[in-house]
């Protein structure tokens, strides 16, 4: 007689990876909020200014920008990997078009035919991440401008408009700081996936696969 499993246990078994990742996200955002709140009020105290409550801190540009400056960079990283992985090749890497996959839609010839699907559906993953990047980048511009003007107000200096801030070298300096790290790490990952293995992980080729095998992740 088969052992009955509860709906909760079945849900966790089917969705364990997503649940674990979102749990890590919640833990980190809570940690960011708690430590950011203490650091912010520490700065206020050091400048002989009034401290604020936790709820008020969550509405500041200081907190919101800290979240979205990293979101936009992380989303851009995945958007580029998804799109470039469909167009370009890296011999031996898991995230690459296979040799001989010429023309047509990426994935054709290995069970990935797009026959019967709309163009939008066939490119929905890259479109979704592209849209997410636009939204998170706009949020980053808004909240970093907000934070910048908050800092100016504490120094009794006049605020700047969002267009001037968006065009400033300071804003783009912060963007390039995030982006260069994301692109370097994803490039290192692509290279490591050629030579290194992780048993049972779909982000790795099978342990017995040759270094020259492109794609063909663990099933």
PDB file of C-alpha atoms in Angstrom:
ATOM      1  CA  UNK A   1       0.000   0.000   0.000  1.00  0.00           C
ATOM      2  CA  UNK A   2       1.449   3.337  -1.047  1.00  0.00           C
ATOM      3  CA  UNK A   3       2.226   5.760   1.729  1.00  0.00           C
ATOM      4  CA  UNK A   4      -0.041   8.818   1.729  1.00  0.00           C
ATOM      5  CA  UNK A   5       1.658  12.208   1.833  1.00  0.00           C
ATOM      6  CA  UNK A   6       0.065  15.402   3.079  1.00  0.00           C
ATOM      7  CA  UNK A   7      -0.703  18.256   0.620  1.00  0.00           C
ATOM      8  CA  UNK A   8       1.915  20.413   2.357  1.00  0.00           C
ATOM      9  CA  UNK A   9       4.611  17.735   2.055  1.00  0.00           C
ATOM     10  CA  UNK A  10       3.691  17.174  -1.591  1.00  0.00           C
ATOM     11  CA  UNK A  11       3.806  20.924  -2.297  1.00  0.00           C
ATOM     12  CA  UNK A  12       7.234  21.242  -0.656  1.00  0.00           C
ATOM     13  CA  UNK A  13       8.524  18.236  -2.583  1.00  0.00           C
ATOM     14  CA  UNK A  14       7.319  19.702  -5.894  1.00  0.00           C
ATOM     15  CA  UNK A  15       8.385  23.292  -5.178  1.00  0.00           C
ATOM     16  CA  UNK A  16      11.271  22.945  -2.725  1.00  0.00           C
ATOM     17  CA  UNK A  17      13.793  24.903  -4.791  1.00  0.00           C
ATOM     18  CA  UNK A  18      11.509  27.927  -5.184  1.00  0.00           C
ATOM     19  CA  UNK A  19      10.488  27.825  -1.505  1.00  0.00           C
ATOM     20  CA  UNK A  20      14.123  27.642  -0.371  1.00  0.00           C
ATOM     21  CA  UNK A  21      15.193  30.549  -2.594  1.00  0.00           C
ATOM     22  CA  UNK A  22      12.309  32.779  -1.504  1.00  0.00           C
ATOM     23  CA  UNK A  23      13.031  31.878   2.131  1.00  0.00           C
ATOM     24  CA  UNK A  24      16.627  33.047   1.641  1.00  0.00           C
ATOM     25  CA  UNK A  25      15.323  36.236   0.000  1.00  0.00           C
ATOM     26  CA  UNK A  26      13.016  36.983   2.949  1.00  0.00           C
ATOM     27  CA  UNK A  27      15.802  36.279   5.454  1.00  0.00           C
ATOM     28  CA  UNK A  28      18.178  38.602   3.602  1.00  0.00           C
ATOM     29  CA  UNK A  29      15.688  41.448   3.107  1.00  0.00           C
ATOM     30  CA  UNK A  30      14.792  41.289   6.804  1.00  0.00           C
ATOM     31  CA  UNK A  31      18.489  41.328   7.689  1.00  0.00           C
ATOM     32  CA  UNK A  32      19.077  44.233   5.310  1.00  0.00           C
ATOM     33  CA  UNK A  33      16.188  46.196   6.839  1.00  0.00           C
ATOM     34  CA  UNK A  34      17.298  45.551  10.424  1.00  0.00           C
ATOM     35  CA  UNK A  35      20.972  46.361   9.897  1.00  0.00           C
ATOM     36  CA  UNK A  36      20.219  49.271   7.567  1.00  0.00           C
ATOM     37  CA  UNK A  37      17.873  50.749  10.169  1.00  0.00           C
ATOM     38  CA  UNK A  38      20.554  50.599  12.849  1.00  0.00           C
ATOM     39  CA  UNK A  39      23.215  52.018  10.531  1.00  0.00           C
ATOM     40  CA  UNK A  40      20.912  54.839   9.401  1.00  0.00           C
ATOM     41  CA  UNK A  41      20.016  55.876  12.933  1.00  0.00           C
ATOM     42  CA  UNK A  42      23.660  55.555  13.921  1.00  0.00           C
ATOM     43  CA  UNK A  43      24.484  58.092  11.234  1.00  0.00           C
ATOM     44  CA  UNK A  44      21.665  60.341  12.428  1.00  0.00           C
ATOM     45  CA  UNK A  45      22.922  60.207  15.999  1.00  0.00           C
ATOM     46  CA  UNK A  46      26.489  60.889  14.904  1.00  0.00           C
ATOM     47  CA  UNK A  47      25.310  63.982  13.034  1.00  0.00           C
ATOM     48  CA  UNK A  48      23.241  65.102  16.063  1.00  0.00           C
ATOM     49  CA  UNK A  49      19.996  64.613  14.135  1.00  0.00           C
ATOM     50  CA  UNK A  50      16.735  62.989  15.202  1.00  0.00           C
ATOM     51  CA  UNK A  51      16.405  59.236  14.788  1.00  0.00           C
ATOM     52  CA  UNK A  52      13.399  57.644  13.094  1.00  0.00           C
ATOM     53  CA  UNK A  53      11.251  54.576  13.692  1.00  0.00           C
ATOM     54  CA  UNK A  54      11.589  51.288  11.812  1.00  0.00           C
ATOM     55  CA  UNK A  55       8.418  51.845   9.784  1.00  0.00           C
ATOM     56  CA  UNK A  56       9.607  55.295   8.714  1.00  0.00           C
ATOM     57  CA  UNK A  57      12.999  53.847   7.725  1.00  0.00           C
ATOM     58  CA  UNK A  58      11.344  51.369   5.339  1.00  0.00           C
ATOM     59  CA  UNK A  59       9.908  54.346   3.421  1.00  0.00           C
ATOM     60  CA  UNK A  60      13.240  56.126   3.009  1.00  0.00           C
ATOM     61  CA  UNK A  61      15.286  56.261  -0.174  1.00  0.00           C
ATOM     62  CA  UNK A  62      18.135  54.801   1.891  1.00  0.00           C
ATOM     63  CA  UNK A  63      16.325  51.466   2.284  1.00  0.00           C
ATOM     64  CA  UNK A  64      14.503  51.328  -1.053  1.00  0.00           C
ATOM     65  CA  UNK A  65      17.554  52.211  -3.130  1.00  0.00           C
ATOM     66  CA  UNK A  66      19.655  49.602  -1.344  1.00  0.00           C
ATOM     67  CA  UNK A  67      17.178  46.964  -2.503  1.00  0.00           C
ATOM     68  CA  UNK A  68      16.563  48.075  -6.082  1.00  0.00           C
ATOM     69  CA  UNK A  69      20.161  48.943  -6.969  1.00  0.00           C
ATOM     70  CA  UNK A  70      20.948  45.232  -6.649  1.00  0.00           C
ATOM     71  CA  UNK A  71      17.676  44.002  -8.166  1.00  0.00           C
ATOM     72  CA  UNK A  72      18.218  45.764 -11.470  1.00  0.00           C
ATOM     73  CA  UNK A  73      21.755  44.412 -11.772  1.00  0.00           C
ATOM     74  CA  UNK A  74      20.748  40.834 -10.949  1.00  0.00           C
ATOM     75  CA  UNK A  75      17.838  40.919 -13.423  1.00  0.00           C
ATOM     76  CA  UNK A  76      20.099  42.352 -16.142  1.00  0.00           C
ATOM     77  CA  UNK A  77      22.600  39.554 -15.562  1.00  0.00           C
ATOM     78  CA  UNK A  78      19.988  36.848 -16.161  1.00  0.00           C
ATOM     79  CA  UNK A  79      18.398  38.696 -19.077  1.00  0.00           C
ATOM     80  CA  UNK A  80      21.778  38.872 -20.822  1.00  0.00           C
ATOM     81  CA  UNK A  81      22.608  35.221 -20.090  1.00  0.00           C
ATOM     82  CA  UNK A  82      19.233  34.036 -21.437  1.00  0.00           C
ATOM     83  CA  UNK A  83      19.415  36.170 -24.574  1.00  0.00           C
ATOM     84  CA  UNK A  84      23.110  35.741 -25.384  1.00  0.00           C
ATOM     85  CA  UNK A  85      22.889  32.020 -24.633  1.00  0.00           C
ATOM     86  CA  UNK A  86      20.291  31.735 -27.404  1.00  0.00           C
ATOM     87  CA  UNK A  87      22.407  33.660 -29.923  1.00  0.00           C
ATOM     88  CA  UNK A  88      26.054  32.950 -29.107  1.00  0.00           C
ATOM     89  CA  UNK A  89      28.096  29.841 -28.436  1.00  0.00           C
ATOM     90  CA  UNK A  90      30.728  28.816 -25.928  1.00  0.00           C
ATOM     91  CA  UNK A  91      32.081  25.391 -26.741  1.00  0.00           C
ATOM     92  CA  UNK A  92      31.740  23.098 -23.756  1.00  0.00           C
ATOM     93  CA  UNK A  93      29.469  25.363 -21.673  1.00  0.00           C
ATOM     94  CA  UNK A  94      26.014  24.327 -20.471  1.00  0.00           C
ATOM     95  CA  UNK A  95      24.432  27.744 -21.223  1.00  0.00           C
ATOM     96  CA  UNK A  96      25.201  27.868 -24.935  1.00  0.00           C
ATOM     97  CA  UNK A  97      23.694  26.942 -28.272  1.00  0.00           C
ATOM     98  CA  UNK A  98      24.988  23.590 -29.396  1.00  0.00           C
ATOM     99  CA  UNK A  99      27.369  23.286 -32.332  1.00  0.00           C
ATOM    100  CA  UNK A 100      25.501  22.747 -35.593  1.00  0.00           C
ATOM    101  CA  UNK A 101      22.350  24.501 -34.326  1.00  0.00           C
ATOM    102  CA  UNK A 102      22.117  26.860 -37.279  1.00  0.00           C
ATOM    103  CA  UNK A 103      19.203  29.129 -38.059  1.00  0.00           C
ATOM    104  CA  UNK A 104      15.622  28.609 -36.965  1.00  0.00           C
ATOM    105  CA  UNK A 105      14.722  28.922 -33.333  1.00  0.00           C
ATOM    106  CA  UNK A 106      17.259  28.026 -30.666  1.00  0.00           C
ATOM    107  CA  UNK A 107      16.496  24.576 -29.371  1.00  0.00           C
ATOM    108  CA  UNK A 108      15.146  23.120 -32.617  1.00  0.00           C
ATOM    109  CA  UNK A 109      16.571  19.706 -33.350  1.00  0.00           C
ATOM    110  CA  UNK A 110      16.789  18.675 -29.691  1.00  0.00           C
ATOM    111  CA  UNK A 111      13.110  18.497 -28.756  1.00  0.00           C
ATOM    112  CA  UNK A 112      12.622  22.243 -28.594  1.00  0.00           C
ATOM    113  CA  UNK A 113      10.622  22.951 -31.767  1.00  0.00           C
ATOM    114  CA  UNK A 114       8.606  26.149 -31.702  1.00  0.00           C
ATOM    115  CA  UNK A 115       6.038  24.939 -34.253  1.00  0.00           C
ATOM    116  CA  UNK A 116       2.546  26.025 -33.264  1.00  0.00           C
ATOM    117  CA  UNK A 117       3.762  28.689 -30.813  1.00  0.00           C
ATOM    118  CA  UNK A 118       3.635  32.452 -31.264  1.00  0.00           C
ATOM    119  CA  UNK A 119       6.820  34.514 -31.515  1.00  0.00           C
ATOM    120  CA  UNK A 120       6.007  36.134 -28.168  1.00  0.00           C
ATOM    121  CA  UNK A 121       5.647  32.782 -26.419  1.00  0.00           C
ATOM    122  CA  UNK A 122       8.813  31.477 -28.077  1.00  0.00           C
ATOM    123  CA  UNK A 123      10.736  34.456 -26.610  1.00  0.00           C
ATOM    124  CA  UNK A 124       8.680  34.955 -23.433  1.00  0.00           C
ATOM    125  CA  UNK A 125      11.520  34.237 -20.998  1.00  0.00           C
ATOM    126  CA  UNK A 126      13.884  36.880 -22.405  1.00  0.00           C
ATOM    127  CA  UNK A 127      10.961  39.321 -22.848  1.00  0.00           C
ATOM    128  CA  UNK A 128       9.916  38.835 -19.221  1.00  0.00           C
ATOM    129  CA  UNK A 129      13.410  39.475 -17.906  1.00  0.00           C
ATOM    130  CA  UNK A 130      13.833  42.437 -20.239  1.00  0.00           C
ATOM    131  CA  UNK A 131      10.620  43.965 -18.900  1.00  0.00           C
ATOM    132  CA  UNK A 132      11.690  43.240 -15.320  1.00  0.00           C
ATOM    133  CA  UNK A 133      14.990  45.001 -15.956  1.00  0.00           C
ATOM    134  CA  UNK A 134      13.254  48.110 -17.292  1.00  0.00           C
ATOM    135  CA  UNK A 135      10.943  48.234 -14.258  1.00  0.00           C
ATOM    136  CA  UNK A 136      13.686  47.639 -11.692  1.00  0.00           C
ATOM    137  CA  UNK A 137      16.037  50.100 -13.407  1.00  0.00           C
ATOM    138  CA  UNK A 138      13.359  52.816 -13.340  1.00  0.00           C
ATOM    139  CA  UNK A 139      12.734  52.043  -9.662  1.00  0.00           C
ATOM    140  CA  UNK A 140      16.487  52.260  -9.059  1.00  0.00           C
ATOM    141  CA  UNK A 141      16.648  55.702 -10.691  1.00  0.00           C
ATOM    142  CA  UNK A 142      13.700  56.960  -8.626  1.00  0.00           C
ATOM    143  CA  UNK A 143      14.877  55.606  -5.277  1.00  0.00           C
ATOM    144  CA  UNK A 144      18.542  56.518  -5.701  1.00  0.00           C
ATOM    145  CA  UNK A 145      17.485  60.062  -6.631  1.00  0.00           C
ATOM    146  CA  UNK A 146      15.273  60.046  -3.536  1.00  0.00           C
ATOM    147  CA  UNK A 147      18.176  58.903  -1.372  1.00  0.00           C
ATOM    148  CA  UNK A 148      20.510  61.483  -2.905  1.00  0.00           C
ATOM    149  CA  UNK A 149      18.096  64.307  -2.099  1.00  0.00           C
ATOM    150  CA  UNK A 150      17.629  62.977   1.427  1.00  0.00           C
ATOM    151  CA  UNK A 151      21.393  63.224   1.925  1.00  0.00           C
ATOM    152  CA  UNK A 152      21.399  66.759   0.493  1.00  0.00           C
ATOM    153  CA  UNK A 153      18.598  67.790   2.846  1.00  0.00           C
ATOM    154  CA  UNK A 154      20.603  66.594   5.849  1.00  0.00           C
ATOM    155  CA  UNK A 155      23.391  68.911   4.688  1.00  0.00           C
ATOM    156  CA  UNK A 156      20.919  71.770   4.164  1.00  0.00           C
ATOM    157  CA  UNK A 157      21.640  71.790   0.444  1.00  0.00           C
ATOM    158  CA  UNK A 158      19.067  72.247  -2.347  1.00  0.00           C
ATOM    159  CA  UNK A 159      17.576  69.175  -4.029  1.00  0.00           C
ATOM    160  CA  UNK A 160      18.367  68.275  -7.642  1.00  0.00           C
ATOM    161  CA  UNK A 161      15.786  67.190 -10.218  1.00  0.00           C
ATOM    162  CA  UNK A 162      15.656  63.577 -11.314  1.00  0.00           C
ATOM    163  CA  UNK A 163      16.809  64.320 -14.873  1.00  0.00           C
ATOM    164  CA  UNK A 164      19.972  66.013 -13.658  1.00  0.00           C
ATOM    165  CA  UNK A 165      20.688  63.184 -11.261  1.00  0.00           C
ATOM    166  CA  UNK A 166      20.057  60.501 -13.911  1.00  0.00           C
ATOM    167  CA  UNK A 167      22.598  62.213 -16.193  1.00  0.00           C
ATOM    168  CA  UNK A 168      25.202  62.567 -13.435  1.00  0.00           C
ATOM    169  CA  UNK A 169      28.445  60.609 -13.318  1.00  0.00           C
ATOM    170  CA  UNK A 170      27.666  59.597  -9.734  1.00  0.00           C
ATOM    171  CA  UNK A 171      24.539  57.698 -10.747  1.00  0.00           C
ATOM    172  CA  UNK A 172      26.201  55.847 -13.621  1.00  0.00           C
ATOM    173  CA  UNK A 173      29.231  55.104 -11.466  1.00  0.00           C
ATOM    174  CA  UNK A 174      26.951  53.187  -9.080  1.00  0.00           C
ATOM    175  CA  UNK A 175      25.328  51.331 -12.007  1.00  0.00           C
ATOM    176  CA  UNK A 176      28.613  50.265 -13.586  1.00  0.00           C
ATOM    177  CA  UNK A 177      29.834  49.075 -10.187  1.00  0.00           C
ATOM    178  CA  UNK A 178      26.935  46.614 -10.022  1.00  0.00           C
ATOM    179  CA  UNK A 179      26.961  45.598 -13.663  1.00  0.00           C
ATOM    180  CA  UNK A 180      30.672  44.838 -13.969  1.00  0.00           C
ATOM    181  CA  UNK A 181      30.489  42.409 -11.060  1.00  0.00           C
ATOM    182  CA  UNK A 182      27.396  40.662 -12.459  1.00  0.00           C
ATOM    183  CA  UNK A 183      28.891  40.205 -15.937  1.00  0.00           C
ATOM    184  CA  UNK A 184      32.257  39.026 -14.598  1.00  0.00           C
ATOM    185  CA  UNK A 185      30.651  36.427 -12.325  1.00  0.00           C
ATOM    186  CA  UNK A 186      28.375  35.065 -15.064  1.00  0.00           C
ATOM    187  CA  UNK A 187      31.349  34.828 -17.448  1.00  0.00           C
ATOM    188  CA  UNK A 188      33.326  32.907 -14.810  1.00  0.00           C
ATOM    189  CA  UNK A 189      30.329  30.618 -14.287  1.00  0.00           C
ATOM    190  CA  UNK A 190      30.133  29.876 -18.038  1.00  0.00           C
ATOM    191  CA  UNK A 191      33.848  29.016 -18.094  1.00  0.00           C
ATOM    192  CA  UNK A 192      33.693  26.894 -14.927  1.00  0.00           C
ATOM    193  CA  UNK A 193      30.711  24.958 -16.354  1.00  0.00           C
ATOM    194  CA  UNK A 194      33.023  23.683 -19.102  1.00  0.00           C
ATOM    195  CA  UNK A 195      35.539  22.041 -16.785  1.00  0.00           C
ATOM    196  CA  UNK A 196      33.796  21.524 -13.436  1.00  0.00           C
ATOM    197  CA  UNK A 197      30.813  19.353 -12.438  1.00  0.00           C
ATOM    198  CA  UNK A 198      28.142  19.196  -9.762  1.00  0.00           C
ATOM    199  CA  UNK A 199      26.482  15.817  -9.601  1.00  0.00           C
ATOM    200  CA  UNK A 200      22.682  15.920 -10.137  1.00  0.00           C
ATOM    201  CA  UNK A 201      22.570  19.698 -10.717  1.00  0.00           C
ATOM    202  CA  UNK A 202      20.863  20.857 -13.940  1.00  0.00           C
ATOM    203  CA  UNK A 203      23.341  23.767 -13.961  1.00  0.00           C
ATOM    204  CA  UNK A 204      26.127  21.268 -14.655  1.00  0.00           C
ATOM    205  CA  UNK A 205      26.862  18.766 -17.374  1.00  0.00           C
ATOM    206  CA  UNK A 206      26.743  15.104 -16.301  1.00  0.00           C
ATOM    207  CA  UNK A 207      29.844  14.061 -14.377  1.00  0.00           C
ATOM    208  CA  UNK A 208      30.923  11.749 -17.192  1.00  0.00           C
ATOM    209  CA  UNK A 209      30.493  14.333 -19.960  1.00  0.00           C
ATOM    210  CA  UNK A 210      33.555  15.538 -21.828  1.00  0.00           C
ATOM    211  CA  UNK A 211      34.781  19.110 -21.438  1.00  0.00           C
ATOM    212  CA  UNK A 212      33.998  19.733 -25.116  1.00  0.00           C
ATOM    213  CA  UNK A 213      30.313  18.752 -24.774  1.00  0.00           C
ATOM    214  CA  UNK A 214      28.132  21.838 -25.148  1.00  0.00           C
ATOM    215  CA  UNK A 215      24.810  21.934 -23.289  1.00  0.00           C
ATOM    216  CA  UNK A 216      23.448  18.553 -22.255  1.00  0.00           C
ATOM    217  CA  UNK A 217      22.861  19.383 -18.595  1.00  0.00           C
ATOM    218  CA  UNK A 218      21.983  16.674 -16.058  1.00  0.00           C
ATOM    219  CA  UNK A 219      18.521  15.244 -16.557  1.00  0.00           C
TER     220      UNK A 219
END
